[in-house]
Coordinates of C-alpha atoms in Angstrom, one line a residue:
M14 CA 0.0 0.0 0.0
H15 CA 2.8 2.4 0.9
H16 CA 4.6 1.6 -2.4
Y17 CA 1.4 2.2 -4.4
A18 CA 0.8 5.5 -2.6
T19 CA 4.3 6.6 -3.3
L20 CA 4.0 5.8 -7.0
R21 CA 0.6 7.6 -7.2
A22 CA 2.0 10.7 -5.5
A23 CA 4.9 10.8 -7.9
A24 CA 2.6 10.5 -10.9
V25 CA 0.4 13.3 -9.6
L26 CA 3.5 15.5 -9.1
A27 CA 4.7 14.8 -12.6
L28 CA 1.3 15.5 -14.1
T29 CA 1.1 18.7 -12.2
A30 CA 4.5 19.8 -13.4
L31 CA 3.5 19.1 -17.0
M32 CA 0.3 21.1 -16.6
L33 CA 2.1 24.0 -15.0
A34 CA 4.7 24.0 -17.7
A35 CA 1.9 24.3 -20.3
L36 CA 0.3 27.3 -18.6
P37 CA 1.4 30.9 -19.3
M38 CA 3.6 32.5 -16.8
T39 CA 1.8 33.7 -13.6
S40 CA 2.7 36.3 -11.1
A41 CA 5.2 35.3 -8.5
Q42 CA 3.0 36.3 -5.6
A43 CA -0.8 36.7 -5.5
A44 CA -2.1 40.0 -4.4
T45 CA -5.5 41.6 -3.6
A46 CA -4.5 44.8 -5.6
P47 CA -2.4 45.3 -8.7
V48 CA 1.2 46.5 -8.2
N49 CA 3.5 48.6 -10.4
T50 CA 0.3 50.2 -11.9
G51 CA 2.3 53.0 -13.5
F52 CA 5.1 50.8 -14.8
E53 CA 7.7 52.8 -13.0
S54 CA 9.6 50.0 -11.5
D55 CA 11.7 48.8 -14.4
G56 CA 12.9 51.6 -16.6
T57 CA 12.7 50.9 -20.3
G58 CA 12.7 47.7 -22.4
T59 CA 11.3 45.3 -19.8
A60 CA 9.1 42.7 -21.5
T61 CA 7.5 41.5 -18.2
P62 CA 7.3 44.4 -15.8
T63 CA 7.6 43.9 -12.1
G64 CA 4.4 42.4 -10.7
W65 CA 3.0 41.7 -14.2
S66 CA 3.0 38.6 -16.4
T67 CA 3.2 38.3 -20.1
Y68 CA 1.6 35.7 -22.4
S69 CA 2.0 35.7 -26.1
A70 CA 1.7 33.4 -29.1
A71 CA 4.8 31.8 -30.4
G72 CA 7.5 33.7 -28.5
Q73 CA 6.1 37.2 -29.2
S74 CA 6.5 38.4 -25.6
S75 CA 8.9 41.1 -26.7
A76 CA 5.8 42.8 -28.2
S77 CA 5.1 43.9 -24.6
F78 CA 7.6 46.3 -23.1
T79 CA 8.1 49.3 -20.9
E80 CA 9.4 52.6 -22.3
A81 CA 9.6 56.3 -21.5
G82 CA 6.6 58.5 -22.0
G83 CA 4.0 57.8 -19.3
H84 CA 0.8 59.6 -18.7
S85 CA 1.5 60.7 -15.2
G86 CA 4.9 59.2 -14.5
S87 CA 8.1 58.6 -16.5
Y88 CA 7.2 55.2 -18.1
R89 CA 4.3 53.3 -19.8
L90 CA 3.6 49.9 -21.0
S91 CA 3.6 49.6 -24.8
H92 CA 2.5 46.8 -27.2
W93 CA 4.2 46.9 -30.6
S94 CA 6.0 44.7 -33.0
A95 CA 7.4 45.1 -36.5
S96 CA 5.5 41.9 -37.4
A97 CA 1.9 40.8 -36.6
Y98 CA 1.5 39.8 -32.9
K99 CA -0.8 38.8 -30.1
V100 CA 0.2 39.7 -26.6
E101 CA -1.4 39.9 -23.1
T102 CA 0.1 41.7 -20.1
Y103 CA -1.8 40.7 -16.9
Q104 CA -1.9 40.4 -13.1
A105 CA -3.9 37.7 -11.4
L106 CA -5.5 38.9 -8.1
T107 CA -6.7 36.6 -5.3
G108 CA -8.2 37.0 -1.9
L109 CA -10.7 39.6 -3.1
T110 CA -14.0 40.3 -1.3
D111 CA -16.8 39.4 -3.7
G112 CA -18.6 42.2 -5.2
S113 CA -18.3 44.8 -8.1
Y114 CA -14.9 46.1 -9.2
T115 CA -13.8 48.6 -11.8
L116 CA -10.7 48.6 -13.8
S117 CA -9.5 51.9 -15.2
A118 CA -6.5 52.8 -17.4
R119 CA -5.1 55.6 -19.4
V120 CA -4.6 54.4 -23.0
R121 CA -3.5 55.5 -26.5
S122 CA -3.7 53.6 -29.7
G123 CA -2.7 53.8 -33.4
G124 CA -6.0 52.2 -34.4
A125 CA -6.5 49.5 -37.0
Q126 CA -5.7 46.6 -34.7
N127 CA -7.7 43.5 -34.9
A128 CA -8.5 43.9 -31.2
T129 CA -6.9 46.0 -28.4
Y130 CA -8.6 46.2 -25.1
I131 CA -8.5 46.3 -21.3
A132 CA -10.3 43.5 -19.6
L133 CA -11.3 41.8 -16.3
R134 CA -11.4 38.0 -16.7
N135 CA -11.4 34.9 -14.6
C136 CA -13.6 36.8 -12.1
G137 CA -16.3 34.2 -11.7
G138 CA -18.5 35.3 -14.6
T139 CA -18.3 36.6 -18.1
E140 CA -15.2 38.5 -19.1
Q141 CA -15.7 42.2 -19.3
R142 CA -13.6 44.3 -21.8
T143 CA -13.4 47.8 -23.2
D144 CA -11.8 48.4 -26.5
L145 CA -9.1 51.1 -27.1
P146 CA -10.2 53.9 -29.4
P147 CA -7.8 55.3 -32.0
T148 CA -6.1 58.4 -30.7
P149 CA -4.5 60.2 -33.7
D150 CA -4.1 63.4 -31.7
G151 CA -1.7 61.5 -29.3
R152 CA -3.7 62.4 -26.2
W153 CA -4.4 59.9 -23.5
I154 CA -8.0 58.6 -23.0
R155 CA -9.2 57.1 -19.7
L156 CA -11.2 53.9 -20.1
V157 CA -13.1 51.8 -17.5
T158 CA -14.6 48.3 -17.4
S159 CA -16.3 46.7 -14.5
V160 CA -17.2 43.2 -13.4
K161 CA -18.9 41.3 -10.5
V162 CA -16.3 39.2 -8.7
T163 CA -17.4 35.9 -7.3
G164 CA -14.9 33.4 -5.8
G165 CA -12.4 36.0 -4.6
K166 CA -10.2 36.2 -7.7
C167 CA -9.9 38.3 -10.9
T168 CA -7.3 38.9 -13.6
V169 CA -6.5 42.4 -14.8
S170 CA -5.7 42.1 -18.5
L171 CA -4.2 44.3 -21.2
N172 CA -4.4 42.8 -24.7
S173 CA -3.4 43.5 -28.2
D174 CA -4.0 41.5 -31.4
A175 CA -2.4 43.7 -34.1
G176 CA -0.8 43.7 -37.5
A177 CA 2.8 44.7 -38.2
G178 CA 3.5 48.1 -36.7
G179 CA 0.2 48.3 -34.7
W180 CA 0.7 49.9 -31.3
A181 CA -1.0 50.7 -28.0
N182 CA 0.1 52.4 -24.8
F183 CA -1.2 51.7 -21.3
D184 CA -0.6 53.5 -18.0
D185 CA -2.1 54.4 -14.6
I186 CA -3.9 51.2 -14.0
A187 CA -6.4 51.2 -11.1
F188 CA -8.6 48.4 -9.7
T189 CA -11.2 49.7 -7.3
R190 CA -14.5 48.7 -5.7
G191 CA -17.7 49.7 -7.5
A192 CA -19.4 49.3 -10.8
T193 CA -19.8 51.5 -13.9
G194 CA -22.4 51.5 -16.7
L195 CA -24.8 53.7 -18.6
T196 CA -28.4 54.4 -17.7
V197 CA -29.3 56.1 -21.1
K198 CA -28.7 54.1 -24.3
G199 CA -31.1 56.0 -26.5
G200 CA -32.1 56.9 -30.0
D201 CA -33.9 60.0 -31.5
L202 CA -36.9 58.6 -33.4
S203 CA -38.4 62.0 -34.2
T204 CA -38.7 61.3 -38.0
L205 CA -39.9 57.7 -37.6
A206 CA -43.6 58.5 -37.9
K207 CA -43.1 60.5 -41.1
N208 CA -40.7 57.9 -42.5
E209 CA -43.3 55.1 -41.9
A210 CA -46.1 57.3 -43.5
Y211 CA -44.0 57.4 -46.7
G212 CA -43.4 53.7 -46.8
A213 CA -40.3 53.0 -44.9
T214 CA -39.8 49.4 -43.7
Y215 CA -37.3 48.0 -41.2
R216 CA -35.7 44.7 -40.8
Y217 CA -33.7 42.8 -38.2
A218 CA -30.2 41.9 -39.0
N219 CA -31.3 38.5 -40.2
G220 CA -33.6 40.1 -42.8
S221 CA -37.0 39.5 -41.2
T222 CA -39.3 42.5 -41.2
G223 CA -40.2 44.2 -37.9
D224 CA -41.3 47.4 -36.2
A225 CA -38.4 49.8 -35.9
V226 CA -39.0 50.5 -32.2
T227 CA -39.1 46.8 -31.4
I228 CA -36.0 46.1 -33.4
L229 CA -34.0 48.8 -31.6
R230 CA -35.4 47.8 -28.3
S231 CA -34.3 44.2 -28.9
A232 CA -30.8 45.5 -29.7
G233 CA -30.7 47.2 -26.2
M234 CA -32.0 50.7 -26.8
N235 CA -33.8 51.9 -23.6
Y236 CA -34.5 55.5 -24.2
V237 CA -36.4 57.4 -27.0
R238 CA -35.8 61.0 -27.7
L239 CA -38.6 63.0 -29.6
K240 CA -38.4 66.6 -30.7
V241 CA -41.4 68.9 -30.6
W242 CA -42.0 71.7 -33.1
V243 CA -44.8 74.3 -32.5
N244 CA -46.6 74.4 -35.9
P245 CA -44.5 72.8 -38.6
A246 CA -45.5 73.1 -42.2
D247 CA -45.8 69.3 -42.7
G248 CA -47.7 68.6 -39.5
Y249 CA -45.0 66.3 -38.1
N250 CA -43.1 66.5 -34.8
T251 CA -46.1 68.0 -33.1
K252 CA -47.8 66.9 -29.9
K253 CA -49.8 64.4 -31.9
Q254 CA -46.8 62.4 -33.1
V255 CA -45.0 62.7 -29.8
L256 CA -47.9 61.2 -28.0
A257 CA -48.2 58.4 -30.4
T258 CA -44.5 57.5 -30.6
A259 CA -44.1 57.9 -26.8
A260 CA -46.9 55.3 -26.4
R261 CA -45.0 52.9 -28.6
A262 CA -41.8 53.4 -26.7
K263 CA -43.3 53.1 -23.3
A264 CA -45.1 49.9 -24.3
Q265 CA -41.7 48.5 -24.9
G266 CA -40.6 49.5 -21.4
M267 CA -38.4 52.3 -22.7
K268 CA -38.0 55.8 -21.2
L269 CA -38.7 59.1 -22.9
L270 CA -36.7 62.3 -23.5
V271 CA -38.7 65.2 -25.0
D272 CA -36.7 67.8 -26.9
F273 CA -38.4 71.2 -27.3
H274 CA -37.1 73.2 -30.2
Y275 CA -39.5 76.2 -29.6
S276 CA -39.6 76.7 -33.3
D277 CA -41.7 75.6 -36.3
S278 CA -38.5 73.9 -37.8
W279 CA -35.0 73.0 -36.9
A280 CA -33.4 74.9 -34.0
D281 CA -29.6 74.7 -33.6
P282 CA -26.7 77.1 -33.0
G283 CA -27.1 78.7 -36.5
K284 CA -30.9 79.3 -36.2
Q285 CA -33.2 79.8 -33.3
I286 CA -36.3 81.2 -35.1
K287 CA -39.4 82.0 -33.2
P288 CA -42.6 80.1 -34.3
A289 CA -44.8 82.0 -36.6
A290 CA -47.5 82.2 -34.0
W291 CA -45.1 83.9 -31.6
A292 CA -43.3 86.0 -34.1
S293 CA -44.7 89.4 -32.8
H294 CA -44.4 88.5 -29.1
G295 CA -42.0 90.3 -26.9
Y296 CA -40.0 88.8 -23.9
E297 CA -42.9 88.7 -21.4
A298 CA -45.3 87.1 -23.8
L299 CA -42.6 84.6 -24.9
K300 CA -42.1 83.5 -21.3
K301 CA -45.8 82.6 -21.2
D302 CA -45.6 80.9 -24.6
V303 CA -42.7 78.7 -23.4
Y304 CA -44.5 77.8 -20.2
D305 CA -47.9 77.0 -21.8
H306 CA -46.5 75.0 -24.7
T307 CA -44.1 73.0 -22.5
Y308 CA -46.8 72.3 -19.9
D309 CA -49.4 71.4 -22.6
V310 CA -47.2 68.7 -24.2
L311 CA -45.8 67.2 -21.0
S312 CA -49.2 67.2 -19.2
A313 CA -50.7 65.4 -22.2
L314 CA -48.0 62.8 -22.1
K315 CA -48.6 62.3 -18.3
A316 CA -52.4 62.0 -18.9
Q317 CA -51.9 59.2 -21.4
G318 CA -49.6 57.3 -18.9
T319 CA -46.4 58.1 -20.8
T320 CA -44.8 60.7 -18.5
A321 CA -41.5 62.2 -19.9
D322 CA -38.5 61.0 -17.9
M323 CA -36.4 63.8 -19.2
V324 CA -37.0 67.0 -21.1
Q325 CA -34.7 69.4 -23.0
I326 CA -35.7 73.1 -22.6
G327 CA -34.4 74.1 -26.0
N328 CA -32.1 72.4 -28.6
E329 CA -28.4 73.2 -29.1
L330 CA -28.7 76.5 -27.3
N331 CA -25.1 77.8 -27.9
S332 CA -26.5 81.1 -29.3
G333 CA -29.7 81.1 -27.2
M334 CA -33.3 80.5 -28.2
L335 CA -36.3 82.5 -29.6
L336 CA -34.0 85.1 -31.0
P337 CA -33.6 88.0 -30.7
E338 CA -35.2 88.1 -27.2
G339 CA -33.5 85.0 -26.0
S340 CA -30.0 85.6 -27.4
T341 CA -26.9 84.9 -25.3
S342 CA -26.2 88.6 -25.7
Q343 CA -29.2 89.1 -23.3
W344 CA -28.6 86.4 -20.7
P345 CA -31.1 87.7 -18.2
Q346 CA -33.9 87.2 -20.8
L347 CA -32.5 83.9 -22.0
A348 CA -32.4 82.7 -18.4
G349 CA -36.0 83.8 -17.9
L350 CA -37.2 81.8 -20.9
L351 CA -35.2 78.7 -19.8
T352 CA -36.5 79.0 -16.2
S353 CA -40.1 79.3 -17.5
G354 CA -39.7 76.1 -19.5
A355 CA -38.1 74.3 -16.6
Q356 CA -40.8 75.4 -14.2
A357 CA -43.5 74.2 -16.6
A358 CA -41.8 70.8 -16.9
K359 CA -41.7 70.3 -13.1
A360 CA -45.3 71.5 -12.8
A361 CA -46.4 68.8 -15.3
S362 CA -44.3 66.1 -13.5
S363 CA -41.9 66.8 -10.6
T364 CA -40.0 63.6 -11.4
T365 CA -39.0 64.7 -15.0
R366 CA -35.4 65.7 -15.2
V367 CA -34.6 69.0 -16.9
A368 CA -31.7 69.1 -19.4
L369 CA -30.0 72.1 -21.0
H370 CA -28.5 71.2 -24.4
L371 CA -25.5 72.6 -26.3
A372 CA -23.8 71.5 -29.5
E373 CA -20.0 71.2 -29.9
G374 CA -19.3 68.6 -27.2
G375 CA -15.5 69.0 -27.5
D376 CA -15.6 72.7 -26.8
N377 CA -14.8 73.0 -23.1
A378 CA -14.3 76.8 -23.1
G379 CA -17.6 77.4 -24.8
T380 CA -19.5 74.9 -22.6
R381 CA -18.1 76.4 -19.4
W382 CA -18.9 80.0 -20.5
W383 CA -22.5 79.0 -21.3
F384 CA -23.2 77.0 -18.1
D385 CA -21.4 79.6 -15.9
Q386 CA -23.9 82.1 -17.2
A387 CA -26.8 79.7 -16.6
V388 CA -25.7 79.1 -13.0
T389 CA -25.0 82.8 -12.4
H390 CA -28.6 83.6 -13.6
K391 CA -30.0 80.8 -11.4
V392 CA -31.5 78.7 -14.3
P393 CA -32.7 75.4 -12.7
F394 CA -31.5 72.2 -14.4
D395 CA -30.7 68.6 -13.6
V396 CA -28.6 67.4 -16.6
I397 CA -25.9 68.8 -18.9
A398 CA -26.6 67.6 -22.4
L399 CA -24.2 67.9 -25.3
S400 CA -24.1 67.0 -29.0
Y401 CA -20.9 65.3 -30.2
Y402 CA -20.2 64.3 -33.8
S403 CA -16.6 63.3 -34.1
Y404 CA -16.3 64.6 -37.7
W405 CA -17.4 68.1 -36.5
H406 CA -16.5 68.4 -32.9
G407 CA -12.9 67.1 -32.6
P408 CA -11.3 64.1 -31.1
L409 CA -12.6 61.9 -28.2
S410 CA -10.0 63.3 -25.9
G411 CA -11.7 66.7 -26.2
L412 CA -15.1 65.2 -25.4
Q413 CA -13.7 63.4 -22.4
A414 CA -12.0 66.5 -21.1
N415 CA -15.2 68.5 -21.4
L416 CA -17.5 65.9 -19.9
D417 CA -15.1 65.3 -17.0
D418 CA -14.7 69.0 -16.3
V419 CA -18.3 70.2 -16.5
S420 CA -19.7 67.2 -14.6
G421 CA -17.5 68.0 -11.7
R422 CA -17.6 71.8 -12.0
Y423 CA -21.4 71.9 -11.8
G424 CA -22.0 68.7 -9.9
K425 CA -24.4 67.5 -12.6
P426 CA -24.7 64.3 -14.7
V427 CA -23.8 64.6 -18.4
L428 CA -25.5 63.2 -21.4
V429 CA -24.4 63.0 -25.0
A430 CA -27.8 63.8 -26.4
E431 CA -26.8 63.5 -30.1
T432 CA -24.2 61.5 -31.9
A433 CA -23.9 59.5 -35.1
Y434 CA -21.5 58.3 -37.8
A435 CA -21.6 57.2 -41.4
H436 CA -21.7 53.5 -42.4
T437 CA -21.1 54.3 -46.1
L438 CA -20.3 57.2 -48.3
A439 CA -22.7 56.0 -50.9
N440 CA -25.9 58.1 -51.4
A441 CA -29.4 56.6 -51.4
D442 CA -31.3 59.6 -52.7
S443 CA -30.6 62.8 -54.7
L444 CA -29.6 65.0 -51.8
E445 CA -25.9 65.0 -50.9
N446 CA -25.3 63.7 -47.4
N447 CA -23.9 65.7 -44.6
V448 CA -20.9 63.3 -44.5
A449 CA -20.3 62.5 -48.1
R450 CA -16.5 62.4 -48.6
S451 CA -13.6 60.5 -47.1
D452 CA -11.9 63.8 -46.0
Q453 CA -14.9 64.6 -43.8
L454 CA -14.4 61.4 -41.7
A455 CA -12.9 61.2 -38.2
A456 CA -9.4 59.7 -38.2
G457 CA -9.5 56.0 -37.4
Y458 CA -13.1 55.4 -38.3
P459 CA -13.8 54.4 -41.9
A460 CA -17.3 54.9 -43.3
T461 CA -18.3 51.2 -43.0
A462 CA -20.7 49.3 -40.8
A463 CA -17.7 48.3 -38.6
G464 CA -16.4 51.9 -38.5
Q465 CA -19.8 53.2 -37.5
A466 CA -20.0 50.6 -34.7
A467 CA -16.6 51.4 -33.4
N468 CA -17.4 55.1 -33.3
L469 CA -20.5 54.6 -31.3
R470 CA -18.7 52.1 -29.1
D471 CA -16.0 54.6 -28.3
V472 CA -18.4 57.5 -27.5
L473 CA -20.2 55.2 -25.1
N474 CA -17.0 54.2 -23.5
V475 CA -15.9 57.8 -22.9
V476 CA -19.2 58.7 -21.3
E477 CA -19.0 55.6 -19.1
A478 CA -15.6 56.7 -17.8
V479 CA -16.9 60.1 -16.5
P480 CA -15.8 60.2 -12.8
G481 CA -18.3 59.6 -10.0
G482 CA -20.8 57.8 -12.2
R483 CA -21.9 61.1 -13.6
G484 CA -21.9 59.9 -17.3
L485 CA -25.6 59.2 -17.9
G486 CA -25.3 57.8 -21.4
V487 CA -25.7 58.5 -25.1
V488 CA -28.5 59.1 -27.6
Y489 CA -28.0 58.2 -31.2
W490 CA -29.5 60.8 -33.5
E491 CA -32.2 59.6 -36.0
P492 CA -31.1 55.9 -36.3
A493 CA -34.3 55.1 -38.2
W494 CA -34.3 58.1 -40.7
T495 CA -33.7 56.2 -43.9
A496 CA -34.1 57.5 -47.4
V497 CA -37.8 57.5 -48.4
T498 CA -39.3 59.8 -51.0
G499 CA -41.4 62.4 -49.2
S500 CA -39.7 62.1 -45.8
G501 CA -37.2 64.9 -46.4
W502 CA -35.5 67.4 -44.1
D503 CA -37.5 70.5 -45.0
P504 CA -41.0 70.5 -43.5
A505 CA -42.1 73.1 -46.1
D506 CA -40.8 71.2 -49.1
P507 CA -42.2 67.7 -49.7
S508 CA -39.6 67.1 -52.4
S509 CA -36.6 67.7 -50.1
G510 CA -34.3 64.8 -49.5
N511 CA -32.5 63.2 -46.6
A512 CA -28.9 64.1 -46.0
W513 CA -28.7 61.6 -43.1
E514 CA -29.5 58.1 -44.4
N515 CA -25.9 57.0 -44.5
Q516 CA -25.7 57.6 -40.7
A517 CA -28.9 55.7 -39.8
L518 CA -28.5 52.4 -38.0
F519 CA -30.4 50.6 -40.7
G520 CA -28.6 49.9 -44.0
Y521 CA -29.9 50.6 -47.5
D522 CA -31.5 47.2 -47.5
G523 CA -33.4 48.1 -44.4
R524 CA -31.5 45.7 -42.1
A525 CA -30.3 46.8 -38.6
L526 CA -26.5 47.4 -38.7
V527 CA -24.0 46.0 -36.2
A528 CA -23.7 49.4 -34.5
A529 CA -27.2 48.9 -33.1
S530 CA -25.9 46.1 -30.9
W531 CA -23.9 48.7 -28.9
F532 CA -27.2 49.8 -27.3
A533 CA -26.6 46.7 -25.1
H534 CA -23.5 48.4 -23.7
R535 CA -23.1 48.0 -19.9

């Protein structure tokens, strides 16, 4: 018996040794928190930094190395090779208290990799990862990813799968208690009713026909934004359509953001034209107009059981609203109009959150100037909403800097209330698209279905990383506005076309594109 036990123990030891030899290198000592998180311990050229382990395919460990040029310190971790490579730099943590944890990192990337991401894996559930965006401006981006740990262990993982010359930088790794995520993953469906009236049809990715709201809800969209015009020439985007589409959204369990333009047509930084019915009204009359119109629409929504969860008092208000009386050159009057709208919203439903909305989400100086004025003039608001289109408003680093700054400066959550990107440069109607040429595109994002998806993914990731959980989420602008004759941009011209169909989340065959799947973001 003793001899048999000895042989069995030897066999077990031999098998264990073989198994360990086959496994990638592991950290020398388990820890409950990552070490050498700024890669400062080793200088340059270290393939496996102190506290970290490296795993690569076919001896490519040299693709992971430390070098000078950190975000906050002297050094960083880089992934790069002159030939195609796959490499992971990681730390396995043990002895953790079960619960939610968040990984954050500063990153940069050349783009065009097959996959480059930060991740939390082997944590007792599904691996969670966040992809690196391209950073052609060379500025660092902060990313986060979170996971629920069960079983007391979790692996912090930095990964690259890249072609020859593909590169990524990592620095300032942190692993802390708490979870991240987005509460608003929305779409602006303002033109859906008109599109459907002119014959638009929508399909799931597999080709089967369906209702656009249902298709987007099944992809993960949980918020619908609807604009309101006062008396538009075509009769769309009025209280009637808002009530009808809101009922469809709420029936799907979605929430509602109502966007008041206080105009008969488009209101944006370049035009804030009073409705025809209010054209002769002065400031005091306009305050009453804003209150009555806002209260009328929102109380009607509440009466039909579809209370607005959030409301925008005005749309892209960089220059003001209801010009000239509500111009930013007359802030006391602009503040009075905004306050009137906010008070009407709260009177209709005290639980409805009030958002103030600007364009140019990468413009920190402009955003701060505008909201400093709003606060000085005591305009009540709950949410800072910004439009961000990467081909107009600068790199993601600028969006991140602005969101981080104003959310902390004013102590308010932030929402990207509009974003979109092209899935093709081809045109589906006679009107040239807003994004029609390759020189208009944002660096690192081709006008393909995959490029569109990556652009939305990266905007979502930047909002998720806003400190203190103050990043509410993202609303995709007009994902269902496809090219249909009659459903053009100008409410006064039935023959006007659509300059947006190549940025919809439905392709020219009517099928939902892969970008829609990002509504299921954490």
